[in-house]
Amino acid sequence: MTRLDRAEALGLLGTVSLGRIVFTERALPAVRPVNHLMDGEDIIVQLHECATLSSIAAPDDEAGVVVAYEADVIDPDTHLGWSVVVTGYARRVTDAGELARYAAGLRPWVVHPSMNAAVRIQPDLVTGSRLTA
């Protein structure tokens, strides 16, 4: 196993569209699979207004809510691949132009009529590893 530097780890996140967001729900850890896209170093996750996840983002004037985000590509037969974990602050995206741009780039698994919210995760701690033979 080799460690990835920040740039390589974030670059790998940009090669996949599926990950898992880890947050706190009723004082307990919760994990949800979500689609994402990268906006520079930031991870963008689209949500619907009533989603449990929409409660993780702080108002614009606050620092944000701490979350983790994990994505990986690991071959089920060889067990080779990579895994990246990002810990950072989540904030709601409120700019209408940004929301429209992200909505055009994200395709949720389930079409929901109120898929109109998004969260920006700003990476603080980025760790990654590559599993090699």
mmCIF file of C-alpha atoms in Angstrom, residues 34-83:
data_model
loop_
_atom_site.group_PDB
_atom_site.id
_atom_site.type_symbol
_atom_site.label_atom_id
_atom_site.label_comp_id
_atom_site.label_asym_id
_atom_site.label_seq_id
_atom_site.Cartn_x
_atom_site.Cartn_y
_atom_site.Cartn_z
ATOM 1 C CA VAL A 34 -24.226 9.857 -3.207
ATOM 2 C CA ASN A 35 -23.152 11.136 -6.590
ATOM 3 C CA HIS A 36 -20.597 13.909 -6.663
ATOM 4 C CA LEU A 37 -18.586 16.134 -8.922
ATOM 5 C CA MET A 38 -15.455 18.138 -8.283
ATOM 6 C CA ASP A 39 -15.296 21.929 -8.462
ATOM 7 C CA GLY A 40 -11.603 22.603 -8.096
ATOM 8 C CA GLU A 41 -10.750 20.895 -4.812
ATOM 9 C CA ASP A 42 -14.335 21.087 -3.527
ATOM 10 C CA ILE A 43 -16.706 18.123 -3.631
ATOM 11 C CA ILE A 44 -20.258 18.957 -4.713
ATOM 12 C CA VAL A 45 -23.166 16.710 -3.729
ATOM 13 C CA GLN A 46 -26.695 17.385 -5.001
ATOM 14 C CA LEU A 47 -29.586 16.861 -2.589
ATOM 15 C CA HIS A 48 -33.302 17.299 -2.515
ATOM 16 C CA GLU A 49 -34.792 19.837 -0.156
ATOM 17 C CA CYS A 50 -36.296 17.266 2.226
ATOM 18 C CA ALA A 51 -33.243 15.004 2.390
ATOM 19 C CA THR A 52 -31.690 14.136 5.713
ATOM 20 C CA LEU A 53 -28.417 15.253 4.184
ATOM 21 C CA SER A 54 -29.691 18.769 3.636
ATOM 22 C CA SER A 55 -29.516 19.251 7.399
ATOM 23 C CA ILE A 56 -25.721 18.775 7.424
ATOM 24 C CA ALA A 57 -24.889 22.089 5.848
ATOM 25 C CA ALA A 58 -24.495 25.170 7.982
ATOM 26 C CA PRO A 59 -25.917 28.588 7.108
ATOM 27 C CA ASP A 60 -23.704 30.726 4.867
ATOM 28 C CA ASP A 61 -22.350 32.844 7.718
ATOM 29 C CA GLU A 62 -21.090 29.842 9.734
ATOM 30 C CA ALA A 63 -17.936 27.775 9.320
ATOM 31 C CA GLY A 64 -19.832 24.679 8.208
ATOM 32 C CA VAL A 65 -20.543 21.224 9.545
ATOM 33 C CA VAL A 66 -17.732 18.652 9.675
ATOM 34 C CA VAL A 67 -18.318 15.666 7.377
ATOM 35 C CA ALA A 68 -16.214 12.970 5.773
ATOM 36 C CA TYR A 69 -16.382 11.839 2.163
ATOM 37 C CA GLU A 70 -14.987 8.565 0.862
ATOM 38 C CA ALA A 71 -14.674 7.134 -2.636
ATOM 39 C CA ASP A 72 -12.718 4.220 -3.997
ATOM 40 C CA VAL A 73 -12.115 1.916 -6.917
ATOM 41 C CA ILE A 74 -11.039 -1.535 -5.760
ATOM 42 C CA ASP A 75 -11.066 -4.604 -7.982
ATOM 43 C CA PRO A 76 -13.124 -7.324 -6.263
ATOM 44 C CA ASP A 77 -10.860 -10.108 -7.552
ATOM 45 C CA THR A 78 -7.359 -8.677 -7.158
ATOM 46 C CA HIS A 79 -8.144 -6.248 -4.294
ATOM 47 C CA LEU A 80 -6.019 -3.661 -6.087
ATOM 48 C CA GLY A 81 -7.073 -0.042 -6.556
ATOM 49 C CA TRP A 82 -7.307 3.097 -4.484
ATOM 50 C CA SER A 83 -9.282 4.723 -1.671
#
